[in-house]
Coordinates of C-alpha atoms and ligand atoms in Angstrom, one line a residue:
M950 CA 80.6 21.1 33.0
P951 CA 77.3 22.5 31.9
V952 CA 74.3 20.7 31.1
T953 CA 72.9 21.8 27.9
A954 CA 69.5 21.9 29.0
S955 CA 67.1 23.1 26.3
I956 CA 63.4 23.1 26.6
T957 CA 61.5 23.7 23.3
P958 CA 58.1 25.4 23.2
A959 CA 54.9 23.8 23.1
A960 CA 54.6 22.1 19.8
G961 CA 51.3 20.8 20.3
R962 CA 48.4 20.5 22.5
S963 CA 48.2 17.9 25.3
G964 CA 45.5 15.5 24.8
R965 CA 44.2 16.6 28.1
T966 CA 43.5 19.9 27.2
G967 CA 40.8 21.4 25.0
G968 CA 38.2 18.6 24.8
E969 CA 36.7 15.8 27.0
L970 CA 38.7 13.4 28.8
P971 CA 40.0 10.4 26.9
D972 CA 37.9 7.2 26.8
K973 CA 40.9 4.9 27.3
P974 CA 43.5 4.5 30.1
R975 CA 46.6 6.1 29.2
E976 CA 50.2 5.0 29.4
E977 CA 52.4 7.4 30.9
C978 CA 55.9 7.0 29.7
G979 CA 58.1 5.1 27.5
I980 CA 61.8 4.8 28.2
F981 CA 64.7 4.0 25.9
G982 CA 68.6 3.6 26.5
V983 CA 71.5 2.6 24.5
Y984 CA 75.5 2.0 25.3
A985 CA 77.1 1.7 21.6
P986 CA 80.3 3.3 21.1
G987 CA 81.1 4.5 17.6
R988 CA 77.4 4.5 16.8
E989 CA 75.0 7.5 16.5
V990 CA 73.3 7.1 19.8
A991 CA 71.4 9.8 19.9
A992 CA 69.7 8.9 16.3
M993 CA 69.1 5.3 17.5
T994 CA 67.5 6.7 20.5
Y995 CA 65.4 8.9 18.6
Y996 CA 64.2 5.5 16.4
G997 CA 63.6 3.8 19.9
L998 CA 61.3 6.8 21.2
Y999 CA 59.5 6.9 17.9
A1000 CA 58.7 3.1 18.3
L1001 CA 57.5 3.7 21.9
Q1002 CA 55.5 7.1 21.1
H1003 CA 52.2 5.1 22.0
R1004 CA 53.4 5.4 25.4
G1005 CA 53.4 9.1 25.7
Q1006 CA 52.9 11.9 23.3
E1007 CA 53.1 15.0 25.5
S1008 CA 57.0 15.5 25.6
A1009 CA 60.0 13.7 24.4
G1010 CA 63.6 14.1 25.3
I1011 CA 67.1 12.6 24.7
A1012 CA 70.4 12.9 27.2
V1013 CA 73.5 11.9 25.6
A1014 CA 76.8 11.2 27.5
D1015 CA 80.4 11.3 25.8
G1016 CA 82.6 10.1 28.7
R1017 CA 83.0 13.7 30.1
Q1018 CA 79.5 15.2 30.2
V1019 CA 75.6 14.6 29.9
N1020 CA 74.1 16.9 27.2
L1021 CA 70.1 17.0 27.2
Y1022 CA 67.6 18.3 24.7
K1023 CA 63.7 18.0 25.7
G1024 CA 60.6 19.5 24.6
M1025 CA 56.8 19.3 24.7
G1026 CA 55.2 17.5 21.6
L1027 CA 56.0 14.2 19.7
V1028 CA 59.2 13.0 18.9
A1029 CA 59.1 13.8 15.6
E1030 CA 58.2 17.7 16.6
V1031 CA 60.9 18.1 19.3
F1032 CA 63.9 16.7 17.3
S1033 CA 65.3 17.8 14.1
R1034 CA 68.3 16.2 12.1
E1035 CA 70.4 19.2 13.4
R1036 CA 69.5 18.9 16.9
L1037 CA 70.2 15.1 16.8
Q1038 CA 73.5 15.7 15.4
Q1039 CA 74.5 17.9 18.0
L1040 CA 73.9 15.3 20.8
T1041 CA 77.0 13.4 20.4
G1042 CA 78.5 10.5 22.7
H1043 CA 78.6 6.9 23.2
L1044 CA 75.6 6.4 25.4
A1045 CA 72.2 7.8 25.8
I1046 CA 68.8 7.7 27.3
G1047 CA 65.5 9.0 26.2
H1048 CA 62.0 9.5 27.4
V1049 CA 58.4 10.1 26.1
R1050 CA 56.0 11.6 28.4
Y1051 CA 52.1 11.5 29.1
S1052 CA 51.9 12.8 32.6
T1053 CA 49.9 11.5 35.6
T1054 CA 51.7 12.9 38.4
G1055 CA 53.0 16.5 37.7
A1056 CA 51.2 18.6 35.1
S1057 CA 51.9 18.7 31.3
Q1058 CA 54.5 21.6 31.2
P1059 CA 57.9 21.7 30.0
L1060 CA 59.7 21.2 33.3
N1061 CA 58.0 18.1 33.8
A1062 CA 59.7 16.8 30.4
Q1063 CA 62.1 14.0 30.8
P1064 CA 65.0 12.9 31.2
L1065 CA 65.9 14.9 34.1
V1066 CA 69.7 15.7 34.0
F1067 CA 71.1 17.1 37.4
R1068 CA 74.7 17.5 39.0
Y1069 CA 75.3 15.8 42.4
A1070 CA 78.4 14.9 44.6
R1071 CA 79.7 12.4 42.0
G1072 CA 79.3 14.3 39.0
M1073 CA 76.4 14.5 36.3
L1074 CA 73.4 12.1 36.3
G1075 CA 70.3 11.6 34.0
L1076 CA 67.1 10.0 34.8
A1077 CA 64.2 8.7 32.6
H1078 CA 61.4 7.1 34.7
N1079 CA 58.4 5.1 33.8
G1080 CA 55.9 4.6 36.4
N1081 CA 54.3 6.1 39.6
I1082 CA 55.9 6.2 43.2
T1083 CA 53.0 5.8 45.7
N1084 CA 54.6 7.5 48.7
V1085 CA 55.8 10.7 46.7
A1086 CA 53.7 13.0 49.1
E1087 CA 55.4 11.6 52.2
L1088 CA 59.1 11.5 50.5
R1089 CA 58.6 15.1 49.3
E1090 CA 57.6 16.4 52.5
R1091 CA 60.3 14.9 54.3
L1092 CA 63.1 16.2 51.5
T1093 CA 61.3 19.6 51.5
A1094 CA 61.7 19.7 55.6
T1095 CA 65.5 19.1 55.1
G1096 CA 66.3 21.5 52.4
S1097 CA 65.4 19.9 49.2
V1098 CA 64.1 22.2 46.7
F1099 CA 62.0 21.0 43.5
Q1100 CA 61.8 22.5 40.2
S1101 CA 59.2 20.2 38.7
T1102 CA 56.1 18.6 39.9
T1103 CA 56.7 14.9 39.0
D1104 CA 57.5 12.2 41.5
S1105 CA 60.7 11.4 39.2
E1106 CA 62.5 14.2 40.9
V1107 CA 61.7 12.8 44.3
I1108 CA 64.0 9.9 42.8
V1109 CA 66.6 12.4 41.7
N1110 CA 66.8 14.3 45.1
L1111 CA 67.1 11.0 47.0
I1112 CA 69.7 9.4 44.7
A1113 CA 71.7 12.8 45.2
R1114 CA 71.3 12.5 49.2
Y1115 CA 72.7 9.5 49.1
G1116 CA 75.6 10.8 46.9
S1117 CA 78.4 10.1 49.0
S1118 CA 77.8 6.2 48.7
S1119 CA 78.9 4.7 45.1
L1120 CA 76.1 5.3 42.4
E1121 CA 74.7 1.7 42.9
E1122 CA 74.6 2.1 46.7
A1123 CA 72.6 5.5 46.3
V1124 CA 70.2 3.7 44.1
V1125 CA 69.6 0.6 46.4
K1126 CA 69.2 3.1 49.1
C1127 CA 66.7 5.1 47.0
M1128 CA 64.7 1.9 45.9
I1129 CA 64.3 1.2 49.8
D1130 CA 62.8 4.5 50.2
I1131 CA 60.4 4.6 47.3
K1132 CA 57.3 2.7 47.0
G1133 CA 55.4 1.8 44.0
A1134 CA 56.1 1.3 40.2
Y1135 CA 59.3 2.3 38.5
S1136 CA 61.2 1.2 35.6
L1137 CA 64.4 3.9 35.3
L1138 CA 67.2 4.4 33.1
L1139 CA 70.0 6.5 34.6
I1140 CA 73.2 7.9 32.7
T1141 CA 76.4 9.2 34.1
A1142 CA 79.2 10.6 31.8
D1143 CA 80.0 7.0 31.1
R1144 CA 77.3 4.5 32.5
L1145 CA 74.2 3.2 31.8
L1146 CA 72.1 1.9 34.6
A1147 CA 68.5 0.0 34.3
V1148 CA 66.4 -0.5 37.2
R1149 CA 63.1 -2.2 37.5
D1150 CA 60.9 -2.0 40.8
P1151 CA 60.8 -5.3 43.2
Y1152 CA 57.2 -5.8 41.6
G1153 CA 58.1 -5.5 37.9
F1154 CA 55.1 -3.2 37.5
R1155 CA 56.3 -1.6 34.4
P1156 CA 58.1 -3.5 31.5
L1157 CA 61.7 -3.1 30.7
C1158 CA 63.8 -5.1 28.5
L1159 CA 67.5 -5.7 27.5
G1160 CA 68.8 -6.1 24.0
E1161 CA 72.2 -6.6 22.5
L1162 CA 73.4 -4.9 19.1
P1163 CA 74.9 -7.1 16.4
Q1164 CA 78.0 -4.9 16.1
G1165 CA 78.2 -4.4 19.8
G1166 CA 76.6 -2.5 22.5
Y1167 CA 73.3 -3.0 24.7
V1168 CA 70.0 -1.5 24.3
L1169 CA 67.3 -1.1 26.9
A1170 CA 63.7 -0.1 26.3
S1171 CA 60.1 -0.4 27.9
E1172 CA 59.2 -2.6 25.3
S1173 CA 60.7 -5.2 22.7
C1174 CA 59.2 -3.5 19.7
A1175 CA 62.1 -0.6 20.2
L1176 CA 64.9 -3.0 20.3
D1177 CA 63.7 -4.6 16.9
T1178 CA 63.4 -0.9 15.6
V1179 CA 67.1 -0.3 16.1
G1180 CA 68.0 -3.7 15.1
A1181 CA 68.7 -5.3 18.5
R1182 CA 68.0 -8.8 19.8
K1183 CA 66.0 -9.2 22.7
L1184 CA 68.4 -10.7 25.4
R1185 CA 65.8 -10.7 28.4
D1186 CA 63.5 -8.6 30.5
V1187 CA 65.0 -6.7 33.3
Q1188 CA 64.0 -8.9 36.4
P1189 CA 62.0 -7.1 39.0
G1190 CA 64.4 -5.7 41.9
E1191 CA 67.5 -5.8 39.4
I1192 CA 69.9 -3.3 38.5
I1193 CA 71.8 -3.7 35.2
S1194 CA 74.9 -1.6 34.6
I1195 CA 76.7 -1.2 31.4
D1196 CA 80.0 0.8 30.7
Q1197 CA 83.4 0.0 29.0
N1198 CA 83.9 -2.8 31.1
G1199 CA 80.7 -4.5 30.0
L1200 CA 77.4 -5.5 31.6
S1201 CA 76.9 -6.4 35.0
C1202 CA 73.7 -7.3 36.8
Q1203 CA 72.4 -7.8 40.5
T1204 CA 69.1 -8.3 42.1
V1205 CA 69.1 -5.9 44.9
L1206 CA 65.5 -6.3 46.3
S1207 CA 63.5 -9.5 46.2
P1208 CA 59.8 -9.0 45.9
R1209 CA 57.5 -10.8 47.8
R1210 CA 55.3 -11.2 44.6
R1211 CA 55.8 -10.1 41.0
A1212 CA 52.8 -7.8 40.0
H1213 CA 53.1 -7.0 36.0
C1214 CA 50.5 -4.8 34.9
I1215 CA 47.9 -6.8 32.9
F1216 CA 46.6 -3.8 31.1
E1217 CA 50.1 -3.7 29.3
Y1218 CA 48.8 -6.8 27.4
I1219 CA 45.3 -5.9 27.1
Y1220 CA 45.5 -2.4 25.7
F1221 CA 48.9 -0.3 26.4
A1222 CA 51.7 -2.4 24.6
R1223 CA 52.2 -2.6 20.9
P1224 CA 51.0 -5.9 19.7
D1225 CA 54.5 -6.8 18.1
S1226 CA 56.2 -6.5 21.8
E1227 CA 56.9 -9.4 23.7
I1228 CA 56.8 -8.7 27.6
D1229 CA 57.8 -11.0 30.4
G1230 CA 57.5 -13.9 28.3
F1231 CA 54.0 -13.5 26.3
N1232 CA 53.7 -11.6 23.0
V1233 CA 51.0 -9.0 23.2
N1234 CA 49.4 -9.9 19.8
Q1235 CA 48.7 -13.6 21.1
V1236 CA 47.5 -12.6 24.3
R1237 CA 45.0 -10.2 23.0
R1238 CA 43.9 -13.2 20.4
A1239 CA 43.7 -15.8 23.3
L1240 CA 41.5 -13.0 25.2
G1241 CA 39.1 -12.9 22.2
R1242 CA 38.9 -16.7 22.1
Q1243 CA 38.1 -16.9 25.6
L1244 CA 35.4 -14.2 25.2
A1245 CA 33.8 -16.5 22.6
R1246 CA 33.9 -19.4 24.8
E1247 CA 32.0 -17.3 27.6
Y1248 CA 29.4 -15.8 25.2
R1249 CA 27.9 -17.5 22.4
V1250 CA 26.1 -14.6 20.8
Q1251 CA 24.4 -15.1 17.5
A1252 CA 25.4 -12.4 14.7
D1253 CA 26.3 -12.2 11.1
L1254 CA 29.4 -10.6 11.7
V1255 CA 32.5 -9.9 13.9
I1256 CA 34.2 -6.2 13.6
P1257 CA 36.9 -4.7 15.8
V1258 CA 37.1 -1.2 17.1
P1259 CA 40.3 -0.7 15.4
D1260 CA 43.0 -0.8 16.5
S1261 CA 42.4 -1.6 20.1
G1262 CA 40.0 -4.5 19.6
T1263 CA 41.5 -6.1 16.2
A1264 CA 43.4 -8.9 17.9
A1265 CA 40.6 -10.0 20.2
A1266 CA 38.1 -9.7 17.3
R1267 CA 40.3 -12.1 15.3
G1268 CA 40.5 -14.5 18.0
F1269 CA 36.7 -14.3 18.9
A1270 CA 35.9 -14.9 15.2
E1271 CA 38.4 -17.9 15.0
E1272 CA 36.8 -19.4 17.8
S1273 CA 33.0 -18.7 17.0
G1274 CA 33.1 -19.3 13.4
I1275 CA 31.3 -15.9 12.8
P1276 CA 33.2 -14.0 9.9
F1277 CA 35.4 -11.1 10.6
E1278 CA 35.1 -8.0 9.0
E1279 CA 36.9 -4.6 9.1
G1280 CA 33.6 -2.6 9.4
L1281 CA 35.2 0.8 11.1
M1282 CA 37.8 2.2 9.2
K1283 CA 40.3 4.3 11.3
N1284 CA 41.8 7.3 10.0
R1285 CA 45.5 6.7 10.8
Y1286 CA 46.9 10.3 9.8
I1287 CA 45.1 12.1 12.6
G1288 CA 47.2 13.7 15.3
R1289 CA 46.6 13.9 18.6
T1290 CA 46.2 17.9 18.6
F1291 CA 42.5 17.9 17.5
I1292 CA 40.6 20.7 19.2
Q1293 CA 37.0 20.0 20.4
P1294 CA 35.4 22.9 22.0
T1295 CA 31.9 21.8 21.5
Q1296 CA 29.7 18.7 21.9
D1297 CA 29.2 19.1 17.9
L1298 CA 32.6 19.1 17.1
R1299 CA 33.6 16.1 19.5
D1300 CA 31.1 14.2 17.6
L1301 CA 32.6 15.0 14.4
A1302 CA 36.0 14.0 15.9
V1303 CA 35.0 10.5 16.5
R1304 CA 33.7 10.3 12.8
L1305 CA 37.1 11.7 11.6
K1306 CA 38.9 9.0 13.6
L1307 CA 36.7 6.1 12.7
N1308 CA 34.1 5.7 9.5
P1309 CA 31.7 2.8 9.3
V1310 CA 31.7 0.9 5.9
R1311 CA 28.3 1.0 5.3
E1312 CA 28.6 -1.5 2.6
V1313 CA 30.0 -4.2 5.1
L1314 CA 27.4 -3.3 7.6
Q1315 CA 24.1 -2.4 6.3
G1316 CA 21.3 -4.7 7.5
K1317 CA 23.6 -6.9 9.5
S1318 CA 23.6 -7.9 13.3
V1319 CA 27.4 -7.3 14.4
I1320 CA 29.3 -8.1 17.4
M1321 CA 31.8 -5.4 18.0
I1322 CA 34.9 -6.1 20.0
D1323 CA 37.0 -3.6 21.9
D1324 CA 39.7 -4.2 24.6
S1325 CA 38.2 -2.1 27.3
L1326 CA 35.4 0.3 28.5
V1327 CA 36.4 3.2 30.7
R1328 CA 34.0 6.1 30.4
G1329 CA 31.9 4.9 27.4
T1330 CA 31.7 8.3 25.7
T1331 CA 33.4 7.1 22.5
S1332 CA 31.5 3.5 22.6
R1333 CA 28.4 5.6 22.6
K1334 CA 29.2 7.2 19.6
I1335 CA 30.3 4.3 17.6
V1336 CA 27.3 2.3 18.3
G1337 CA 25.4 5.4 17.2
M1338 CA 27.3 5.6 14.0
L1339 CA 26.6 1.7 13.5
R1340 CA 23.0 2.2 13.6
D1341 CA 22.9 5.3 11.5
C1342 CA 24.4 3.2 8.9
G1343 CA 21.9 0.6 9.0
V1344 CA 23.2 -2.1 11.2
R1345 CA 20.2 -4.1 12.8
E1346 CA 21.9 -5.2 16.1
V1347 CA 25.0 -4.0 17.7
H1348 CA 26.1 -6.5 20.4
F1349 CA 29.2 -4.9 22.2
L1350 CA 31.8 -7.2 23.7
L1351 CA 34.7 -6.4 26.0
S1352 CA 38.0 -8.6 25.9
S1353 CA 38.5 -7.5 29.8
P1354 CA 36.7 -7.2 32.7
P1355 CA 34.7 -4.0 34.1
V1356 CA 37.2 -1.3 35.2
V1357 CA 36.0 -0.5 38.6
K1358 CA 39.2 1.1 40.3
S1359 CA 41.8 3.7 39.4
C1360 CA 45.6 2.8 38.7
Y1361 CA 48.2 4.1 41.0
Y1362 CA 51.1 2.5 39.3
G1363 CA 51.7 4.4 36.0
I1364 CA 48.7 4.5 34.1
D1365 CA 45.9 7.2 33.7
T1366 CA 42.6 5.2 34.2
S1367 CA 40.9 8.5 35.4
D1368 CA 39.6 8.9 38.8
E1369 CA 37.2 6.0 40.2
S1370 CA 34.3 8.5 39.8
E1371 CA 34.7 8.8 36.0
L1372 CA 34.8 5.0 35.7
L1373 CA 31.3 4.1 34.2
A1374 CA 31.6 0.3 35.6
A1375 CA 32.5 1.6 39.1
S1376 CA 29.0 3.1 39.4
Q1377 CA 26.8 1.3 37.0
P1378 CA 25.4 -2.1 36.6
V1379 CA 26.3 -3.7 33.2
E1380 CA 22.5 -3.5 32.1
E1381 CA 22.4 0.4 32.8
I1382 CA 25.9 0.7 30.9
R1383 CA 24.3 -1.5 28.1
R1384 CA 21.5 1.2 28.0
I1385 CA 23.8 4.3 28.1
I1386 CA 25.5 3.0 25.0
G1387 CA 22.8 1.9 23.2
A1388 CA 23.9 -1.4 22.5
D1389 CA 21.8 -4.6 22.3
G1390 CA 23.9 -6.5 24.4
L1391 CA 27.0 -5.7 26.4
Y1392 CA 29.3 -8.5 27.6
Y1393 CA 32.4 -8.3 29.4
L1394 CA 35.1 -11.1 29.7
S1395 CA 35.2 -12.4 33.2
Q1396 CA 38.2 -12.0 35.5
E1397 CA 38.8 -15.9 35.7
G1398 CA 38.5 -16.2 32.0
M1399 CA 41.3 -13.3 31.7
L1400 CA 43.7 -15.0 33.9
E1401 CA 43.2 -18.2 32.4
V1402 CA 45.0 -16.9 29.3
F1403 CA 48.2 -16.5 31.4
G1404 CA 48.0 -20.0 33.0
E1405 CA 50.2 -20.4 36.0
Y1406 CA 51.8 -16.8 35.2
R1407 CA 48.2 -15.3 36.5
H1408 CA 50.0 -15.2 40.1
N1409 CA 52.5 -12.6 38.6
L1410 CA 50.2 -10.0 37.3
C1411 CA 48.8 -6.7 38.9
T1412 CA 44.9 -6.7 38.1
A1413 CA 43.8 -4.1 40.7
C1414 CA 41.9 -1.8 38.4
F1415 CA 39.7 -4.6 37.8
D1416 CA 39.4 -6.3 41.4
G1417 CA 40.9 -3.6 43.5
S1418 CA 43.7 -5.7 45.0
Y1419 CA 46.7 -3.2 45.1
P1420 CA 49.7 -5.1 45.5
V1421 CA 51.3 -2.1 47.1
E1422 CA 49.7 0.1 49.2
I1423 CA 48.0 3.1 48.0
P1424 CA 48.0 6.7 49.2
A1425 CA 45.6 7.0 52.2
G1426 CA 42.2 8.8 51.5
S1427 CA 42.3 7.9 47.7
G1428 CA 38.8 8.0 46.5
K1429 CA 40.1 10.3 43.8
K1430 CA 43.6 9.8 42.4
A1431 CA 46.2 11.2 44.6
K1432 CA 48.2 13.8 42.5
Y1433 CA 50.4 16.1 44.2
S1434 CA 50.9 19.2 42.5
L1435 CA 53.0 22.5 43.1
E1436 CA 50.3 24.5 40.5
Ligands
LIG1379 FE1 48.0 -2.0 35.4 FE2 45.4 -1.8 36.6 FE3 47.7 -2.7 38.0 FE4 47.5 -0.1 37.2 S1 46.0 -1.2 38.6 S2 49.1 -1.5 37.2 S3 46.6 -0.3 35.1 S4 46.7 -3.7 36.2

């Protein structure tokens, strides 16, 4: 039976093109899956992806199965740009997976959009992947040498090829064999004509959680905020090394690979995940607030006000204000209606773009000394502009505090932190960064202070972008990020 694989034309520009590089690390993907006979699973997946839109804005896709076949629709752009009501109504069935993407391996192009749907020895299979496979170049070479062909430039297609290769085994066995071959970070959702599978890598780099619908049925999502959106109750996080299978016989789970250690991405808590999500036992907002309180304990900076860089620094700024007793104010207003499609061809327009996103409240700030709080500093370009805006509106002193340590290493596990050469803190001492940004003071949360917030759970976290201790071997010779490409 045919795969209805439709690719829409590009609906907007990717954040990567047309302007300077982003000043924040970027999450690659969000995934969502649902098994709910009798419900509109395509519409539920649409809402789930909407809740995960912050995890990827370049493409979106939904694959729906009805017991006989898997139908797919995907395209470039935001969820609301790719899917219309009519399009969703055409995707009928009782189970579905969906994906939003921002690329790190593989270019931003329609062929790389997910889910990927293919036919193998046991029928049709769809895949949605969040993460990065670190030994992808080696696997791709091996597969190509023995006859595999690739349509896209993503590491996800390597996973698909491996599962197809092991196709004579049961699907679970094929997935386990694939898991033994691949290294790195992967949270996966797989869909057949009548089954939904969830898989999390043995380190648990990227989040994945399981929920239950009140009328019956199950939901899986990168973050619990997506479960809330469709009215599901979170049951638990998918465990590292675990496979969960859902079909007409109900839910079954098995841990197939035992990890040597867990390595949940600490940056999910610091910046990526939505504050209302709960990941591996921690509410993201509460973690950010605690990081802000810790920052206040480490630095007794005197100032009139604490202001956040919205929204990324808001929770930490509130925590800092609570601990320090310095009043919290919203000194910068964020324009919430700005899209990701702003074209910034010249320096003048790029400066304007920052003003379009953030505007200082002169009445609050004029003549004051302020503590400005953000979650992290990667390239420093936006921070410098914000400090400049504050000075322009009469701020007396700007002390810039970060609720995480300096980012000095690239990520190879599913986050685009830029090449190491682009990370300001990788090459510059704190005093030089302060000078570049133009602040009166620059203070980073210590690594020990950051980990203290997590108590004993600290041993279950990946902190490689702060300290270079990579839990899984990274590709050889990676001064720069190892991206393979067919282009
Ligand atoms: Fe997260 Fe950094 Fe580890 Fe990547 S290297 S998984 S961004 S903590």
